[in-house]
Short mmCIF file of C-alpha atoms in Angstrom, two decimals:
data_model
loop_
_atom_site.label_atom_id
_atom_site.label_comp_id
_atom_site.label_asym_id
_atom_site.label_seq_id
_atom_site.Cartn_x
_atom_site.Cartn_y
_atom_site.Cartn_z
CA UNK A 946 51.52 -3.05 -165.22
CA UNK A 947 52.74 0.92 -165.51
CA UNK A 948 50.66 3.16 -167.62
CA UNK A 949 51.57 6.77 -168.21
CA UNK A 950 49.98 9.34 -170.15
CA UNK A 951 51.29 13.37 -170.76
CA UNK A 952 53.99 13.16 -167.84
CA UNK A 953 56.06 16.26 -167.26
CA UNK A 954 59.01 17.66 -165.77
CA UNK A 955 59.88 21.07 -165.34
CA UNK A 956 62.16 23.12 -164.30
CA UNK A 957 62.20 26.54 -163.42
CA UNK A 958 65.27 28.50 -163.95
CA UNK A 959 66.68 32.14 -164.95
CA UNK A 960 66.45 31.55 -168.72
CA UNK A 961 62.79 30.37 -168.21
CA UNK A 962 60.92 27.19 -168.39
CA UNK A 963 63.18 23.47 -169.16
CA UNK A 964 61.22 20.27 -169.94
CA UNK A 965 63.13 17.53 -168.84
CA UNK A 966 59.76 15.72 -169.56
CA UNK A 967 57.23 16.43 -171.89
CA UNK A 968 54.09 14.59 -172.56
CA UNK A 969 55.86 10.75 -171.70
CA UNK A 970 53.06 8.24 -172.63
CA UNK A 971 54.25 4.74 -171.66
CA UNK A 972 52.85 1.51 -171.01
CA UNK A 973 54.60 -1.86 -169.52
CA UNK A 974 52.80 -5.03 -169.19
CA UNK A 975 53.33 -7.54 -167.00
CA UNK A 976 56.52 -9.56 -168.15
CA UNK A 977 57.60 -6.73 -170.82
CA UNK A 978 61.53 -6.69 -170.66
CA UNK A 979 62.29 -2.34 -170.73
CA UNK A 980 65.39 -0.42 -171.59
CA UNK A 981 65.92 3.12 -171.55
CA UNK A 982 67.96 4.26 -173.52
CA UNK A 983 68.98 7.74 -175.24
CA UNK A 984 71.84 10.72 -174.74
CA UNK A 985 73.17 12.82 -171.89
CA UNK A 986 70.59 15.29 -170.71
CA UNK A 987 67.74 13.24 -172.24
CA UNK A 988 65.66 12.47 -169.01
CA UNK A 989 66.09 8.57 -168.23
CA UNK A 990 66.94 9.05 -165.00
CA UNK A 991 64.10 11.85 -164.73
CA UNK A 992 61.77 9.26 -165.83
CA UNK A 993 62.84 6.06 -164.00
CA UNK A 994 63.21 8.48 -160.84
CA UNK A 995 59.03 9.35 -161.68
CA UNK A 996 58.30 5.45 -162.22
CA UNK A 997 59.78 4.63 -159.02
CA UNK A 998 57.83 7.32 -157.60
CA UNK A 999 61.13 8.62 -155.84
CA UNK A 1000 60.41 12.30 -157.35
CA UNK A 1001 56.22 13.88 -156.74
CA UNK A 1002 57.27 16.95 -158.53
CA UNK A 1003 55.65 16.10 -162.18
CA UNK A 1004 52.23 16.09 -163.74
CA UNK A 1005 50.43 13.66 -165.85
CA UNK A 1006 49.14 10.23 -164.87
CA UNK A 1007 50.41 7.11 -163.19
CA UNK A 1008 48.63 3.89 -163.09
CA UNK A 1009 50.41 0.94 -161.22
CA UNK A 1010 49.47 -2.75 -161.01
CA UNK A 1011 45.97 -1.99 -162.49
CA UNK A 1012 44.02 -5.06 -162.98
#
């Protein structure tokens, strides 16, 4: 199982603050099926990069194989 609640992303840049995350509350149970889908820009790979726990640099909560 993956449970998230109020993930963020940011990024800090000249023009100011860009959430390429904001407040993500997902949950997957065991055996769910998951697609991510949405446009260019939209933060899927952001996310999946979070779930796999490839990137620290967010806030929120992460729960993994929670019994």
């Amino acid at each position: 199982m993956i449970r998230i609640r109020n993930l963020e992303k940011v990024f800090k840049s000249k023009a100011g603050l860009f959430y390429a995350l904001r407040r993500i509350d997902l949950d997957v149970a065991r055996g769910d099926f998951v697609t991510v889908m949405g446009p260019a820009g939209a933060g899927k790979s952001t996310l999946l990069h979070a779930i796999g726990m490839l990137d620290s640099e967010w806030t929120g909560e992460y729960t993994f194989l929670e019994s």
